[in-house]
PDB file of C-alpha atoms in Angstrom:
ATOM      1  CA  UNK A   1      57.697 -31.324 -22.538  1.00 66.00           C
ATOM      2  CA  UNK A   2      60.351 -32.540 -24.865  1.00 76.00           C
ATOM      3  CA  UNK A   3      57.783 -33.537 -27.635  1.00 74.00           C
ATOM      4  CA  UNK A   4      55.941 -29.783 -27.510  1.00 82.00           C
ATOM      5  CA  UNK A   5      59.262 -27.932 -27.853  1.00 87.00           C
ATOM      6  CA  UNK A   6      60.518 -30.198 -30.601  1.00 85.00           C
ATOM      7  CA  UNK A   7      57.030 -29.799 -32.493  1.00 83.00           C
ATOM      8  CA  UNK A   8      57.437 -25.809 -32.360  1.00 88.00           C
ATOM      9  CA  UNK A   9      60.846 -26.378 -33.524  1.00 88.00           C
ATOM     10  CA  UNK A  10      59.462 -28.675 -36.655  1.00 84.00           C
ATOM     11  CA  UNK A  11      56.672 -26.354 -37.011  1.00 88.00           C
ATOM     12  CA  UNK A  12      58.920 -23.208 -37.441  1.00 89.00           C
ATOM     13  CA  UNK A  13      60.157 -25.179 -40.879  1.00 85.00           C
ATOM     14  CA  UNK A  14      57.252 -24.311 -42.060  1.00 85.00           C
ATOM     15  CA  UNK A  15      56.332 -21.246 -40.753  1.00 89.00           C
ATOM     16  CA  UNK A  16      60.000 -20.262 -41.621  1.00 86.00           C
ATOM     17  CA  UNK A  17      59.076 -19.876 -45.665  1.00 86.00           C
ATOM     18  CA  UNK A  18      55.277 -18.535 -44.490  1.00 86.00           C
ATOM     19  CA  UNK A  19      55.816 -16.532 -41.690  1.00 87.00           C
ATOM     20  CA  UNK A  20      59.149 -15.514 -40.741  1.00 85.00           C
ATOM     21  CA  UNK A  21      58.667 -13.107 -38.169  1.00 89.00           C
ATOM     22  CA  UNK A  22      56.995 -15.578 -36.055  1.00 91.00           C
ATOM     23  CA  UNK A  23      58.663 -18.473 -37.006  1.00 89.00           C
ATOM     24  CA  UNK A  24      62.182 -16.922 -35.492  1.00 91.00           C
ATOM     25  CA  UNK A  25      60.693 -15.565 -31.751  1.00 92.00           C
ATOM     26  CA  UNK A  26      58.934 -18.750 -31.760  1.00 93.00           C
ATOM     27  CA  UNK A  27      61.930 -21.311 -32.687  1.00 93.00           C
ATOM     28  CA  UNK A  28      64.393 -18.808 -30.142  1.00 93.00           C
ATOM     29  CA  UNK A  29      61.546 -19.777 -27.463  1.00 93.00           C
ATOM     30  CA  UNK A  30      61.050 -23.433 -28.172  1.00 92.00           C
ATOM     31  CA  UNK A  31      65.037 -24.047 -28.197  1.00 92.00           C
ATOM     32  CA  UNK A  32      65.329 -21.846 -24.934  1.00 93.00           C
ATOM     33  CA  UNK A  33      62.369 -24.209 -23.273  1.00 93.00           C
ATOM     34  CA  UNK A  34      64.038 -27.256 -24.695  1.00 92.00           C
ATOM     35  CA  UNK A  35      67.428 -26.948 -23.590  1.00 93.00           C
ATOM     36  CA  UNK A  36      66.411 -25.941 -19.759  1.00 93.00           C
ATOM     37  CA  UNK A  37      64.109 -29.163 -19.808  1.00 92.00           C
ATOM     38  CA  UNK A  38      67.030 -31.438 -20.858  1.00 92.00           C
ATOM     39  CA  UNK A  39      69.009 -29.580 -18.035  1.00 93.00           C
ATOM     40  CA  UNK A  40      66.649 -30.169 -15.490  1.00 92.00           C
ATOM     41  CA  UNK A  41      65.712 -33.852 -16.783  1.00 89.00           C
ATOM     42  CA  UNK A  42      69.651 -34.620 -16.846  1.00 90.00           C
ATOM     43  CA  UNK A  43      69.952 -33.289 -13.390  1.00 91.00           C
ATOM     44  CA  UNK A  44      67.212 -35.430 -11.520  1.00 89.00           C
ATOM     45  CA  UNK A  45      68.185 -38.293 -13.674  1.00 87.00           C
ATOM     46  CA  UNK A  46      72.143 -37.993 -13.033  1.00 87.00           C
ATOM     47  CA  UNK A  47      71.397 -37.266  -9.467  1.00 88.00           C
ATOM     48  CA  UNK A  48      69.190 -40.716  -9.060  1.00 84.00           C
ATOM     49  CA  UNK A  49      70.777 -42.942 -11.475  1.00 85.00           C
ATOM     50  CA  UNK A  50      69.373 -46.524 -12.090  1.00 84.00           C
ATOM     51  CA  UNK A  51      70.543 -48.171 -15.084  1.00 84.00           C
ATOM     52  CA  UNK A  52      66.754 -49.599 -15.417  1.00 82.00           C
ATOM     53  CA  UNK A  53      65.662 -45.866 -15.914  1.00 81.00           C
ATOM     54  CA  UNK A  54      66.863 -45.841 -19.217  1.00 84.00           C
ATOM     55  CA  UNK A  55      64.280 -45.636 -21.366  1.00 84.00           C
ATOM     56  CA  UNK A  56      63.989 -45.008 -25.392  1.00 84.00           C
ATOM     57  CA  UNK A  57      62.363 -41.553 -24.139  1.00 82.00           C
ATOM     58  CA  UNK A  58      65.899 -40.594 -23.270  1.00 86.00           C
ATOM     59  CA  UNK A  59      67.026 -39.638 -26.889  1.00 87.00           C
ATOM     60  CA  UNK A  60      63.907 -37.131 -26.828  1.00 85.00           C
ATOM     61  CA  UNK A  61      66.408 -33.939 -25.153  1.00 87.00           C
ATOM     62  CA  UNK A  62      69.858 -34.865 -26.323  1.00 89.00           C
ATOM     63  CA  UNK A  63      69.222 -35.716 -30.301  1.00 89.00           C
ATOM     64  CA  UNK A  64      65.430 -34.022 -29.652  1.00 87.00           C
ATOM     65  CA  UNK A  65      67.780 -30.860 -30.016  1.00 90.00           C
ATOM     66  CA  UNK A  66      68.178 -31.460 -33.853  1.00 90.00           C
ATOM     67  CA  UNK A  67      64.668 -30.336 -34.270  1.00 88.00           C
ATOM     68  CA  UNK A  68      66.139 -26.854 -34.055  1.00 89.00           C
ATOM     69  CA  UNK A  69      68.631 -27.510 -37.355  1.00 90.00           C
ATOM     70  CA  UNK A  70      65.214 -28.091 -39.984  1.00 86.00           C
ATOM     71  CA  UNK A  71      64.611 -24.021 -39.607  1.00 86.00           C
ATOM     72  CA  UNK A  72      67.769 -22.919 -38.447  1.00 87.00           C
ATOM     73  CA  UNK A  73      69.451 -22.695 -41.953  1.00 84.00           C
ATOM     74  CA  UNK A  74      66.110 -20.528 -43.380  1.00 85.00           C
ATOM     75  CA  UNK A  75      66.540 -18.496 -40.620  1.00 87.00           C
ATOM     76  CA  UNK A  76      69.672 -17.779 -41.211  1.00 86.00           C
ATOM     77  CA  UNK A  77      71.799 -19.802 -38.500  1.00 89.00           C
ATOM     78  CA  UNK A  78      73.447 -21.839 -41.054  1.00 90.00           C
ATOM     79  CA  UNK A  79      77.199 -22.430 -39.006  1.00 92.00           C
ATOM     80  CA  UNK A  80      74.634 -23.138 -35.992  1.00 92.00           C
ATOM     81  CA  UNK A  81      72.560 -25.637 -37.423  1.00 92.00           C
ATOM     82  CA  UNK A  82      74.989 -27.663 -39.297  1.00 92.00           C
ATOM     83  CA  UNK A  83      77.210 -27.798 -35.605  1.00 94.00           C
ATOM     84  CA  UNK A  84      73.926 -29.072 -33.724  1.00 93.00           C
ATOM     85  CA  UNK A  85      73.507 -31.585 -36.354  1.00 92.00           C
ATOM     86  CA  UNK A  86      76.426 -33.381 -36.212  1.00 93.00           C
ATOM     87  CA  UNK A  87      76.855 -32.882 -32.176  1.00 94.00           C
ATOM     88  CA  UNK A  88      73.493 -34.355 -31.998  1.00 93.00           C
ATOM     89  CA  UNK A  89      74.349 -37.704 -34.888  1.00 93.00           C
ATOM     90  CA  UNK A  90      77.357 -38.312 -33.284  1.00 94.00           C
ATOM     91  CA  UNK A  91      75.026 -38.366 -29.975  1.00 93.00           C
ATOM     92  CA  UNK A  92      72.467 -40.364 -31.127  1.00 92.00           C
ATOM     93  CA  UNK A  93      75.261 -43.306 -32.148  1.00 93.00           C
ATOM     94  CA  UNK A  94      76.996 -43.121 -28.386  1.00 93.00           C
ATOM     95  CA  UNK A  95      73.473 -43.644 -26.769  1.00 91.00           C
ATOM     96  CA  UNK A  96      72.073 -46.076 -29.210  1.00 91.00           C
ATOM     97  CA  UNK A  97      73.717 -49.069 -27.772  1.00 91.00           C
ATOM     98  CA  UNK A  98      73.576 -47.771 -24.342  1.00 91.00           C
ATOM     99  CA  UNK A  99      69.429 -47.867 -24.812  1.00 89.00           C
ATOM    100  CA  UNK A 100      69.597 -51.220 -26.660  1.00 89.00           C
ATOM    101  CA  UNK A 101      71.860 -53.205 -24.091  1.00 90.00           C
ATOM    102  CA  UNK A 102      69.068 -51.553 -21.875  1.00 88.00           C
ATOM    103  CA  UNK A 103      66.097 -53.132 -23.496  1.00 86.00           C
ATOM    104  CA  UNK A 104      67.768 -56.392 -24.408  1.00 85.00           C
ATOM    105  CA  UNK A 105      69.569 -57.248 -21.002  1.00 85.00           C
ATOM    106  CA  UNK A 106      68.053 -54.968 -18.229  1.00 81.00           C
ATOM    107  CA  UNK A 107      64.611 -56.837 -17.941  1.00 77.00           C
ATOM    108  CA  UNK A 108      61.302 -55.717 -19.592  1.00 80.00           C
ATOM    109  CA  UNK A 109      59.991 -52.239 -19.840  1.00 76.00           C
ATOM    110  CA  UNK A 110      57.096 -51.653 -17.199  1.00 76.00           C
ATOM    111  CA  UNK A 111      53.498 -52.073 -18.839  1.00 74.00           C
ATOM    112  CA  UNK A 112      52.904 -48.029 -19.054  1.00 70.00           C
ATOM    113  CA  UNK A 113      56.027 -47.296 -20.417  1.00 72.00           C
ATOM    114  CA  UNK A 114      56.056 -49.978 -23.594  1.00 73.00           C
ATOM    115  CA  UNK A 115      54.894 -47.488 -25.751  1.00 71.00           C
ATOM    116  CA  UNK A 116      57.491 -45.301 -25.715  1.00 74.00           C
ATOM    117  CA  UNK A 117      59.498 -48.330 -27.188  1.00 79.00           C
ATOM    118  CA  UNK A 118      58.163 -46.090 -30.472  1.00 78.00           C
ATOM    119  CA  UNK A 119      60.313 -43.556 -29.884  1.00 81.00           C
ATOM    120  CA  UNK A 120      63.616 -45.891 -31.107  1.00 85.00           C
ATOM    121  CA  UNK A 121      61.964 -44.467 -34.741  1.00 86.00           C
ATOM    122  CA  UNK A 122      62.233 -40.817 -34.121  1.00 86.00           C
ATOM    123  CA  UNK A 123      66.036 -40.060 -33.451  1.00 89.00           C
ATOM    124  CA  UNK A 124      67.679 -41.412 -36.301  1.00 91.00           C
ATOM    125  CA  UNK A 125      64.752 -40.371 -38.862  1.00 90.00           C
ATOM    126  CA  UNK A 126      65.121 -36.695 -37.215  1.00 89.00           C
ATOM    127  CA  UNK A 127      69.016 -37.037 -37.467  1.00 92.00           C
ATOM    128  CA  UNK A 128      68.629 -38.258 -41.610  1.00 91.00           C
ATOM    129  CA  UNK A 129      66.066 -35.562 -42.036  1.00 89.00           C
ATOM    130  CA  UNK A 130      68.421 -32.871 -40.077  1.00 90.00           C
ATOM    131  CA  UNK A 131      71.102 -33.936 -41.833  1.00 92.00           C
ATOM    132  CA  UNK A 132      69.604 -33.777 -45.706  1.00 90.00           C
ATOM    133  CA  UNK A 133      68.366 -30.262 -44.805  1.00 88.00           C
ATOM    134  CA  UNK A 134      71.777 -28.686 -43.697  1.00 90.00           C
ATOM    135  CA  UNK A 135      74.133 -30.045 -45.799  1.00 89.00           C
ATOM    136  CA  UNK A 136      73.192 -29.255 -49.534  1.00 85.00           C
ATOM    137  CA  UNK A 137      75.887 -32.315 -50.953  1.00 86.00           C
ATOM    138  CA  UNK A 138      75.633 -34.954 -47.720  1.00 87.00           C
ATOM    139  CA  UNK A 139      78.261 -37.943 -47.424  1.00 89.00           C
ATOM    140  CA  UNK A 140      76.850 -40.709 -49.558  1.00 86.00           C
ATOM    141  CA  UNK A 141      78.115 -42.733 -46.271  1.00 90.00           C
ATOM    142  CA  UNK A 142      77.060 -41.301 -43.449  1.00 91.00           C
ATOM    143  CA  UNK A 143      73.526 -40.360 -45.229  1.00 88.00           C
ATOM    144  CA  UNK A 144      73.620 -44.333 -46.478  1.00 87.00           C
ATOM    145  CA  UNK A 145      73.814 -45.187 -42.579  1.00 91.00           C
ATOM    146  CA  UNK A 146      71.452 -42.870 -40.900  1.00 91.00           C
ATOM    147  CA  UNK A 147      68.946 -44.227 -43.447  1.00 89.00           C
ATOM    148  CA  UNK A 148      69.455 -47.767 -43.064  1.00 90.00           C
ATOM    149  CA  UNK A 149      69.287 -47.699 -39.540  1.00 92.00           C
ATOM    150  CA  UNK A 150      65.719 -45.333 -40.113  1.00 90.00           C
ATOM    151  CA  UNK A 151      64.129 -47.772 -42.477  1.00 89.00           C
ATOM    152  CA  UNK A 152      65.665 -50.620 -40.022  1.00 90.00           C
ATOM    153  CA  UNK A 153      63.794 -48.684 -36.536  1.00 89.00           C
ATOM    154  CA  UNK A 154      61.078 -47.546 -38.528  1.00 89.00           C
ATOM    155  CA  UNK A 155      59.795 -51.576 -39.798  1.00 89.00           C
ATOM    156  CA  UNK A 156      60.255 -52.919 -35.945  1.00 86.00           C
ATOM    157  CA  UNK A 157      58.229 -50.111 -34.144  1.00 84.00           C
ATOM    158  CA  UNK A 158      55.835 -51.561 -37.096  1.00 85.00           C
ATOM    159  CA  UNK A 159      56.171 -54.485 -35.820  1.00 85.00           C
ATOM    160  CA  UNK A 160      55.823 -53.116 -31.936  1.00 79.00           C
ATOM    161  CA  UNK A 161      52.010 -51.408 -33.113  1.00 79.00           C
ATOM    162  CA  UNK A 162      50.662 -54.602 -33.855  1.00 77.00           C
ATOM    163  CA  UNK A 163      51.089 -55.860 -29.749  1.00 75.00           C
ATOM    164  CA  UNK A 164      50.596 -52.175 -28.522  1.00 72.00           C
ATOM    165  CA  UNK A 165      47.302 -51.763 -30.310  1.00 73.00           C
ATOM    166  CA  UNK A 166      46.147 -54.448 -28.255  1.00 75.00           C
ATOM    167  CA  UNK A 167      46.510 -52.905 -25.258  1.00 70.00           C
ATOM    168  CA  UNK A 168      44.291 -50.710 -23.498  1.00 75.00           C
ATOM    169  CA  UNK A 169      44.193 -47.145 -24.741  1.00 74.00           C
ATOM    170  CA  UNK A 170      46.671 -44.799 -22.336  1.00 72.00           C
ATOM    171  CA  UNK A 171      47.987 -41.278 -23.257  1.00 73.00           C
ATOM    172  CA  UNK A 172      50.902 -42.569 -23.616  1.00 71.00           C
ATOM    173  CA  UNK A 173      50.365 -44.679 -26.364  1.00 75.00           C
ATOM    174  CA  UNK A 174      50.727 -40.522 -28.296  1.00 76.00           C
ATOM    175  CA  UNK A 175      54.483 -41.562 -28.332  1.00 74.00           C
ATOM    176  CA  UNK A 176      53.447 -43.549 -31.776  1.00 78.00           C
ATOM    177  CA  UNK A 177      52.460 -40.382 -33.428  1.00 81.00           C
ATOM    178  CA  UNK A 178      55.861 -38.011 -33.516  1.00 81.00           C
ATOM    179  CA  UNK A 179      57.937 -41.167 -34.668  1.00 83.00           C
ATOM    180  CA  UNK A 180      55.451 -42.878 -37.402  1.00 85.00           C
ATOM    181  CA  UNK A 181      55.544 -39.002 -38.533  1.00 85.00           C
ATOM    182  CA  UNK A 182      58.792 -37.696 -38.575  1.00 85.00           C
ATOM    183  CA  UNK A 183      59.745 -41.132 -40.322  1.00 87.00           C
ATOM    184  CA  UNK A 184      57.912 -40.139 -43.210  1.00 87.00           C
ATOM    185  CA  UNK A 185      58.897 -36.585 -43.319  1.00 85.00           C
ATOM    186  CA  UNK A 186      62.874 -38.190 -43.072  1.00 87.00           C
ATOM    187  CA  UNK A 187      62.133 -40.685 -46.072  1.00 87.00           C
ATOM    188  CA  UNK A 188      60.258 -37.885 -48.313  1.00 85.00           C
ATOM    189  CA  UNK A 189      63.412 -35.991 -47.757  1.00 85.00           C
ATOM    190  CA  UNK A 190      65.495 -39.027 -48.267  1.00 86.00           C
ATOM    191  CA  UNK A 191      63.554 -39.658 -51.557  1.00 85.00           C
ATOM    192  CA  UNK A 192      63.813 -36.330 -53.218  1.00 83.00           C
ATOM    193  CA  UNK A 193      67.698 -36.427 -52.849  1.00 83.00           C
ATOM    194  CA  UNK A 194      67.947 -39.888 -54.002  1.00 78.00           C
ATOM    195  CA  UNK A 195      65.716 -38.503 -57.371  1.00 78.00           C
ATOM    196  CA  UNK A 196      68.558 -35.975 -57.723  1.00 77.00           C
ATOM    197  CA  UNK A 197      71.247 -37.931 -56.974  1.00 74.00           C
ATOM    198  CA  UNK A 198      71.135 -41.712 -56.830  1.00 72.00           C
ATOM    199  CA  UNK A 199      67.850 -42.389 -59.088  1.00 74.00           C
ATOM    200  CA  UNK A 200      68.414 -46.180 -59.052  1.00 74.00           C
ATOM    201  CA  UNK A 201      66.716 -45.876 -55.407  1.00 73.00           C
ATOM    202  CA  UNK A 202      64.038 -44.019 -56.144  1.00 71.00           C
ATOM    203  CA  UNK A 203      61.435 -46.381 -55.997  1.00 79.00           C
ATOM    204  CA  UNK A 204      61.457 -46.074 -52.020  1.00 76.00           C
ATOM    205  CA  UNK A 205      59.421 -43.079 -52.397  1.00 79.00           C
ATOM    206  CA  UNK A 206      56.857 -46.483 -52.388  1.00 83.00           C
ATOM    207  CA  UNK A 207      57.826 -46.666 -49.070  1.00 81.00           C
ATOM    208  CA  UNK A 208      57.238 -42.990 -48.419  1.00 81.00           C
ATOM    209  CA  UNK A 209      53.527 -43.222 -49.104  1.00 85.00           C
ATOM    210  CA  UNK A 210      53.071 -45.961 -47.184  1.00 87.00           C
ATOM    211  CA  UNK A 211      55.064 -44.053 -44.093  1.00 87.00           C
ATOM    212  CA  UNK A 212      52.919 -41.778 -44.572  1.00 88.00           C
ATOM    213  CA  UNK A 213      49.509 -43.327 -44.618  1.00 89.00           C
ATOM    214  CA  UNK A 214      50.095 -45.108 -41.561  1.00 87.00           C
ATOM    215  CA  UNK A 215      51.154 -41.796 -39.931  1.00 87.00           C
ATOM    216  CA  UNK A 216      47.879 -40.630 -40.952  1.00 90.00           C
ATOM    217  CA  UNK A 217      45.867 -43.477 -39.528  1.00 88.00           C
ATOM    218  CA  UNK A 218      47.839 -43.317 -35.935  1.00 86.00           C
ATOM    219  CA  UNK A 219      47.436 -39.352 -35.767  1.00 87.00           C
ATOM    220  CA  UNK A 220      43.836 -40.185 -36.223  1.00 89.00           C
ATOM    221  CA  UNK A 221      43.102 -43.226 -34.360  1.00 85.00           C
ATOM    222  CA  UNK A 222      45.229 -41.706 -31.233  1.00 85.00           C
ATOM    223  CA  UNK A 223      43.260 -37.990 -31.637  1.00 85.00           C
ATOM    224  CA  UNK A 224      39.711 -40.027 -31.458  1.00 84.00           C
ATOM    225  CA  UNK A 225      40.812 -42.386 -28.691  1.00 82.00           C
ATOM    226  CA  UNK A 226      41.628 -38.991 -26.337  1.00 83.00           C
ATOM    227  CA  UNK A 227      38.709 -37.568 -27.347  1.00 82.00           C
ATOM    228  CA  UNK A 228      37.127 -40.883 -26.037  1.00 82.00           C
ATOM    229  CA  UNK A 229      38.802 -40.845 -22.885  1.00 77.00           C
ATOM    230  CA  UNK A 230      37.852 -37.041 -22.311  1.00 77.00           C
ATOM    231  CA  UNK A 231      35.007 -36.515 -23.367  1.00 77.00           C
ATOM    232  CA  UNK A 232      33.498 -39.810 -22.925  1.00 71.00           C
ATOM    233  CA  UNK A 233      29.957 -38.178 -23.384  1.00 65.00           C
ATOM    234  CA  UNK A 234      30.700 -37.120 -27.328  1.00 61.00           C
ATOM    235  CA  UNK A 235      31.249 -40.761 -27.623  1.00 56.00           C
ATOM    236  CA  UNK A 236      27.801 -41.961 -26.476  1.00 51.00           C
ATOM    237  CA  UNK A 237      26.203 -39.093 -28.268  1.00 54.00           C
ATOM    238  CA  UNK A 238      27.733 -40.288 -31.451  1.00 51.00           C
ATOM    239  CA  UNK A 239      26.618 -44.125 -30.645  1.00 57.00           C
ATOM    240  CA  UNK A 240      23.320 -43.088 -29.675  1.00 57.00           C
ATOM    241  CA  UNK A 241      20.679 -44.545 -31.639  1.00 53.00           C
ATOM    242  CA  UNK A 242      18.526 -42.481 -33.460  1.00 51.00           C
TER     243      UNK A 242
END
C-alpha cells in the first residue's frame, strides 16, 4: 500500500500546476490512506517484534511520508511541508543504521524479499528531492549530505540489479522501479540547483540522464515481465510464428 499512496502523493506534483482541484482532494486522500497504513503496519510490527523483520521496506511509511512535501508547498501548505520534511530527514538518519546493522549482522535477507534491498535508493533521494523543493535557499551542508549518500545508495542498488536480474521474475522484483525513478527525479532536481548555484558541479546532470535511462529500461522490462506472468497467452501470441 505504501508505494500507491506515495505515487498519488508524487503524482499530485504534477497535477498540482495542471489540475489543482484534483490534485488537492486527491493528495488529502493519499496522505489520509498513508498515515493509517503506517499506523496499522507499526502496530502489528511493534506488537510482534523480531529484529530479523527489519527490512529496507521499513523506510517506505515513516520517510514514505515526505512524498506529501513535493505538492504540499503548490498547494499551499508551505509551514506543513517544510515540518514533514525535516521530521521525516531527521527520520530517515535514526533508521538508516538501524536497517544497515540489520542487513550486515542479522543474517541474509530471505530469497523473496532481496529485492526490496532496492528500496535503500528511495528514502534519501525522496528526502534530497523533498528537501530542494521546500526550501527555496537549502543548507549547502545538509543538501551536500543527503546527496552524497543518494548518489552513494543509488550506484550499489546498481550494483544489486545485476544479481537480481538473474533471478526468476517475482512481483516483487517492482520494488526496482519507484527507487531507480525517484533517484533520477532527486538528481534532476539536484542538478538544476547546482546550475544556479554551484555550476562547478554541473556536469552530474551526466549522471542524470543516465538515472534516467535506466529508470526507463526497469519501468519497461518490469511492466512486460507482469504482463508475461498474467497474461501468459499475449506472450505466445506475440512468439507465434507466422
Amino acid at each position: 500500500m505504501a508505494p500507491m499512496s506515495m505515487a498519488l502523493l508524487v503524482l499530485c506534483d504534477y497535477l498540482a500546476i495542471l489540475l489543482p482541484k484534483i490534485a488537492h482532494p486527491l493528495w488529502f486522500a493519499a496522505l489520509t490512506l498513508h498515515i493509517t497504513m503506517m499506523v496499522l503496519f507499526f502496530s502489528f510490527q511493534i506488537s510482534n517484534f523480531k529484529f530479523t523483520n527489519i527490512f529496507p521496506s521499513w523506510f517506505l511509511y515513516p520517510v514514505g511520508v515526505i512524498s506529501s512535501t513535493l505538492a504540499g508547498s503548490t498547494l499551499g501548505h508551505t509551514v506543513f511541508s517544510q515540518n514533514m520534511a525535516m521530521v521525516c530527514i531527521a527520520i530517515y538518519f535514526v533508521m538508516l543504521p538501524m536497517v544497515l546493522y540489520r542487513l550486515v549482522f542479522a543474517g541474509k535477507l530471505p530469497r523473496p524479499a532481496r529485492p526490496t534491498l532496492a528500496i535503500m535508493a528511495a528514502p534519501v533521494n525522496l528526502s534530497l528531492a523533498a528537501y530542494l523543493v521546500n526550501f527555496p535557499n537549502p543548507d549547502p551542508i545538509l543538501a551536500g549530505a543527503l546527496s552524497g549518500i543518494a548518489i552513494t545508495m543509488t550506484l550499489l542498488i546498481y550494483l544489486c540489479y545485476f544479481k537480481l536480474m538473474r533471478l526468476k521474475f517475482q512481483p516483487s522484483i517492482a520494488a526496482v522501479t519507484f527507487p531507480s525513478v525517484i533517484s533520477a527525479i532527486a538528481m534532476q532536481r539536484l542538478t538544476t540547483w547546482f546550475a544556479e548555484q554551484h555550476t562547478q558541479w554541473v556536469w552530474l546532470h551526466w549522471f542524470g540522464f543516465f538515472e534516467i535511462t535506466i529508470a526507463t529500461v526497469l519501468v519497461v522490462w518490469v511492466s512486460a515481465n507482469y504482463l508475461k506472468m498474467y497474461w501468459p497467452e499475449l506472450s505466445f501470441k506475440l512468439n507465434k510464428p507466422k
